[in-house]
Amino acid sequence: MASLSQFYNSKDKNGTETTVKKTFLVPLSELYVEPGFNVRDIDQAHVEEFRDAFIDGEYLPPLAVQVTEQGVKIIDGHHRYYGAKLATEAGHEIPRLECKDFVGSEADRIAFMVTSSQGKPLAPLERAAAYQRLSNQGWESAEIAKKVKRSVADVEHHLALLEVGDGLIEMVKSGEVAATTAVALSREHGVNASSVAAGQMVKAKAAGKTKLTRSDAIPLFSAVKARRLVELLCDSKITSVIDGKYLSITNDACEEIERIIAEYRSGIKSGTEAS
């Protein structure tokens, strides 16, 4: 059975359009990680999975790297690199790792880390940080979306996640609040979002829950009463005066409207006060 190398070398005879894209075996000691460059947080369990894969002799894809004055910088493959180091420390020597050149700008490198199918899936805050790096370089949301092959709404949602406040961000990191819930809370309560979330989390834990759901975080007002309020307003009369307009309603309707409004306000108040 012929190898691809033999197949390629005989291209003049067989007419193949196969091309060569070289990879290189780089000594582990010459590879390095730039602090803060990787948009993914290092997951020790994932590193250990790669350690075991190296020890078992499994095939792993090459690392994407860039040659700098400091050595060979890892662009993609940080978990594989740390897994190889762990395997070496365990007595299974791995002198070299297969690597390939990454060619592109800083924006290209960030986008590559976001879209790479080889790396561990990005957590929402990791994706948000990557988008923020591109935004800091002057990229608009639509440009970022095109670069990372996601929707504009996805980009804007993740950028909004970084603005929800430190308290909510910590709750997202711990898994107590979903990223979408954190953004919804921020839009609903503004600067009070973190304290609202903390208060609602206390109630959720008291009910035996470990995560604050969106319905827990932002209780919905009764649809029946909201519809009733609209009905009452539809029965009122609009009267024009010199300085504007006003609603004319009966005493009975006014009392019912006031009760509904008071209940709605009570719901807002209970949601913004921490327990």
Coordinates of C-alpha atoms in Angstrom, one line a residue:
M1 CA 0.0 0.0 0.0
A2 CA 1.4 3.3 -1.1
S3 CA 1.8 6.3 1.4
L4 CA 0.7 9.8 0.7
S5 CA 4.3 10.8 0.3
Q6 CA 4.8 8.3 -2.5
F7 CA 1.4 9.3 -4.0
Y8 CA 2.5 12.9 -4.0
N9 CA 6.0 12.2 -5.4
S10 CA 4.3 10.4 -8.4
K11 CA 2.0 13.3 -9.1
D12 CA 3.4 13.8 -12.6
K13 CA 2.3 10.3 -13.5
N14 CA -0.9 10.0 -11.6
G15 CA -2.1 13.6 -12.1
T16 CA -3.1 14.1 -8.5
E17 CA -3.6 17.7 -7.3
T18 CA -2.5 16.7 -3.8
T19 CA -0.3 19.4 -2.1
V20 CA 2.0 19.4 0.9
K21 CA 1.5 21.4 4.1
K22 CA 4.4 20.7 6.3
T23 CA 4.4 20.1 10.0
F24 CA 7.5 20.1 12.2
L25 CA 8.6 18.2 15.3
V26 CA 9.5 20.9 17.9
P27 CA 11.3 20.0 21.1
L28 CA 9.0 20.4 24.1
S29 CA 11.7 22.6 25.8
E30 CA 11.5 25.1 22.9
L31 CA 7.8 25.7 23.1
Y32 CA 6.3 28.4 25.4
V33 CA 3.0 29.8 26.5
E34 CA 2.5 33.6 26.6
P35 CA 0.7 34.4 29.9
G36 CA -2.8 35.7 29.3
F37 CA -2.7 34.9 25.5
N38 CA -5.0 31.9 25.6
V39 CA -8.7 32.9 25.7
R40 CA -9.5 29.5 27.4
D41 CA -8.8 29.0 31.1
I42 CA -6.7 25.9 31.6
D43 CA -8.8 23.0 32.7
Q44 CA -6.6 20.5 34.7
A45 CA -9.0 17.6 34.0
H46 CA -8.7 18.3 30.3
V47 CA -4.9 18.5 30.6
E48 CA -4.9 15.1 32.3
E49 CA -6.9 13.6 29.5
F50 CA -4.2 14.6 27.1
R51 CA -1.6 13.3 29.4
D52 CA -3.2 9.9 29.3
A53 CA -3.6 10.2 25.5
F54 CA 0.1 10.8 25.1
I55 CA 1.0 7.9 27.3
D56 CA -1.4 5.6 25.4
G57 CA 0.2 6.7 22.1
E58 CA -3.0 8.1 20.6
Y59 CA -2.9 10.4 17.6
L60 CA -3.2 14.1 18.5
P61 CA -3.4 16.9 16.0
P62 CA -0.4 19.3 15.7
L63 CA -0.2 22.5 17.7
A64 CA -0.5 25.8 15.9
V65 CA 2.5 27.9 16.7
Q66 CA 4.3 31.1 15.8
V67 CA 8.1 31.6 16.0
T68 CA 9.1 34.6 18.0
E69 CA 12.3 36.0 19.6
Q70 CA 11.5 34.0 22.7
G71 CA 11.1 30.7 21.0
V72 CA 8.0 28.9 19.6
K73 CA 4.9 30.4 20.9
I74 CA 1.8 28.2 21.2
I75 CA -1.3 29.7 19.4
D76 CA -3.6 26.7 19.7
G77 CA -2.9 23.5 21.7
H78 CA -2.2 24.7 25.2
H79 CA -3.9 21.8 26.8
R80 CA -2.0 19.4 24.6
Y81 CA 1.2 21.1 25.6
Y82 CA 0.5 20.9 29.3
G83 CA -0.6 17.3 28.8
A84 CA 2.7 16.4 27.2
K85 CA 4.6 18.0 30.1
L86 CA 2.5 16.0 32.6
A87 CA 3.2 12.8 30.6
T88 CA 6.9 13.5 30.7
E89 CA 6.8 14.2 34.5
A90 CA 5.0 10.8 34.8
G91 CA 8.0 9.1 33.2
H92 CA 6.8 8.9 29.6
E93 CA 9.2 11.1 27.8
I94 CA 7.9 13.1 24.9
P95 CA 10.9 15.0 23.4
R96 CA 9.0 16.7 20.6
L97 CA 5.5 17.8 19.6
E98 CA 4.2 18.0 16.1
C99 CA 3.6 21.7 15.2
K100 CA 2.4 23.7 12.2
D101 CA 2.9 27.4 11.4
F102 CA 0.1 29.8 12.1
V103 CA 0.2 32.7 9.7
G104 CA -2.0 35.8 10.3
S105 CA -2.5 39.0 12.2
E106 CA -3.3 39.3 15.9
A107 CA -7.0 39.4 15.0
D108 CA -6.6 36.3 13.0
R109 CA -4.9 34.5 16.0
I110 CA -7.8 35.5 18.3
A111 CA -10.4 34.4 15.8
F112 CA -8.5 31.1 15.3
M113 CA -8.6 30.4 19.1
V114 CA -12.4 31.1 19.1
T115 CA -13.2 29.0 16.0
S116 CA -10.7 26.1 16.5
S117 CA -12.4 22.7 16.6
Q118 CA -9.4 21.2 18.3
G119 CA -9.6 23.1 21.6
K120 CA -11.9 22.7 24.6
P121 CA -15.3 24.5 23.9
L122 CA -15.2 28.1 25.1
A123 CA -17.1 29.0 28.2
P124 CA -19.3 32.2 27.7
L125 CA -16.9 34.4 29.6
E126 CA -13.9 33.1 27.6
R127 CA -15.8 33.8 24.4
A128 CA -16.7 37.3 25.7
A129 CA -13.1 38.0 26.5
A130 CA -12.0 37.0 23.0
Y131 CA -14.7 39.3 21.4
Q132 CA -13.6 42.1 23.7
R133 CA -10.0 41.8 22.5
L134 CA -11.2 42.3 18.9
S135 CA -13.5 45.1 20.0
N136 CA -10.5 46.8 21.7
Q137 CA -8.7 46.7 18.3
G138 CA -11.5 48.8 16.8
W139 CA -13.6 46.0 15.3
E140 CA -17.4 46.5 15.1
S141 CA -19.8 43.8 16.2
A142 CA -20.7 42.9 12.6
E143 CA -17.0 42.6 11.7
I144 CA -16.3 40.4 14.7
A145 CA -19.3 38.2 13.9
K146 CA -18.1 37.6 10.4
K147 CA -14.6 36.9 11.6
V148 CA -15.6 34.3 14.1
K149 CA -18.5 32.9 12.1
R150 CA -21.2 33.8 14.6
S151 CA -24.2 36.1 14.6
V152 CA -24.1 39.8 15.5
A153 CA -26.6 39.0 18.3
D154 CA -24.2 36.4 19.7
V155 CA -21.3 38.9 19.7
E156 CA -23.3 41.7 21.3
H157 CA -24.7 39.3 23.9
H158 CA -21.2 38.2 25.0
L159 CA -19.9 41.7 25.1
A160 CA -22.9 42.7 27.3
L161 CA -21.9 39.8 29.6
L162 CA -18.7 41.6 30.5
E163 CA -20.7 44.6 31.7
V164 CA -23.1 42.9 34.2
G165 CA -21.0 43.6 37.2
D166 CA -18.3 41.7 39.2
G167 CA -20.9 40.0 41.5
L168 CA -22.8 38.5 38.6
I169 CA -19.7 37.6 36.7
E170 CA -18.5 35.6 39.7
M171 CA -21.9 33.8 39.8
V172 CA -21.5 32.9 36.1
K173 CA -18.0 31.6 36.8
S174 CA -19.3 29.4 39.6
G175 CA -22.2 28.1 37.6
E176 CA -24.9 29.6 39.8
V177 CA -26.2 31.8 37.0
A178 CA -26.3 31.2 33.3
A179 CA -24.7 33.8 31.1
T180 CA -28.1 34.6 29.4
T181 CA -29.7 35.1 32.8
A182 CA -27.0 37.4 33.9
V183 CA -27.4 39.6 30.9
A184 CA -31.2 39.6 31.3
L185 CA -30.8 40.6 35.0
S186 CA -28.5 43.4 34.1
R187 CA -30.9 44.8 31.5
E188 CA -33.8 44.5 34.0
H189 CA -32.1 45.9 37.1
G190 CA -29.0 47.9 35.9
V191 CA -26.5 48.5 38.6
N192 CA -28.6 46.7 41.1
A193 CA -28.4 43.4 39.1
S194 CA -25.7 41.8 41.3
S195 CA -27.6 42.4 44.6
V196 CA -30.8 41.3 43.1
A197 CA -29.2 38.0 41.9
A198 CA -27.6 37.5 45.3
G199 CA -31.0 37.9 47.0
Q200 CA -32.8 35.6 44.6
M201 CA -30.0 33.0 44.9
V202 CA -30.5 32.9 48.7
K203 CA -34.2 32.1 48.0
A204 CA -33.3 29.5 45.4
K205 CA -30.9 27.7 47.7
A206 CA -33.5 27.8 50.5
A207 CA -35.8 25.9 48.0
G208 CA -33.1 23.3 47.4
K209 CA -31.8 24.7 44.1
T210 CA -28.2 25.1 43.1
K211 CA -28.7 27.4 40.1
L212 CA -30.7 30.6 39.7
T213 CA -33.0 30.1 36.7
R214 CA -34.3 33.0 34.6
S215 CA -37.8 32.5 36.0
D216 CA -36.4 32.6 39.6
A217 CA -34.3 35.7 38.8
I218 CA -36.9 37.7 36.9
P219 CA -40.4 36.6 38.1
L220 CA -43.0 37.3 35.5
F221 CA -46.1 39.4 36.3
S222 CA -49.4 37.6 35.9
A223 CA -50.4 37.7 32.3
V224 CA -54.1 37.5 33.4
K225 CA -53.8 40.7 35.4
A226 CA -51.7 42.5 32.8
R227 CA -54.5 41.7 30.2
R228 CA -57.1 42.9 32.7
L229 CA -55.3 46.2 33.1
V230 CA -55.4 46.7 29.3
E231 CA -59.1 45.9 29.3
L232 CA -59.7 48.5 32.0
L233 CA -57.7 51.1 30.1
C234 CA -59.6 50.3 26.9
D235 CA -62.9 51.1 28.7
S236 CA -61.6 54.5 29.8
K237 CA -62.1 57.7 27.8
I238 CA -59.3 60.0 26.5
T239 CA -60.1 63.7 26.9
S240 CA -58.0 66.4 25.2
V241 CA -57.2 69.6 27.1
I242 CA -55.0 72.6 26.3
D243 CA -51.8 71.2 27.9
G244 CA -52.3 67.5 26.8
K245 CA -54.6 64.5 27.3
Y246 CA -55.9 62.6 30.3
L247 CA -57.8 59.4 30.9
S248 CA -61.3 59.5 32.4
I249 CA -62.2 56.3 34.3
T250 CA -64.9 55.2 36.8
N251 CA -64.2 54.9 40.5
D252 CA -64.6 51.1 40.4
A253 CA -62.1 50.8 37.5
C254 CA -59.7 53.2 39.2
E255 CA -59.6 51.1 42.4
E256 CA -58.9 47.9 40.4
I257 CA -56.2 49.6 38.3
E258 CA -54.6 50.8 41.5
R259 CA -54.6 47.3 43.0
I260 CA -53.0 45.8 39.9
I261 CA -50.3 48.6 39.8
A262 CA -49.6 48.2 43.5
E263 CA -49.1 44.4 43.0
Y264 CA -46.8 45.0 40.1
R265 CA -44.7 47.5 42.1
S266 CA -44.6 45.1 45.0
G267 CA -43.1 42.5 42.7
I268 CA -40.4 44.9 41.5
K269 CA -39.5 45.9 45.1
S270 CA -39.2 42.3 46.3
G271 CA -37.0 41.5 43.3
T272 CA -34.6 44.4 44.0
E273 CA -34.1 43.8 47.7
A274 CA -31.6 41.2 48.8
S275 CA -32.8 38.8 51.5

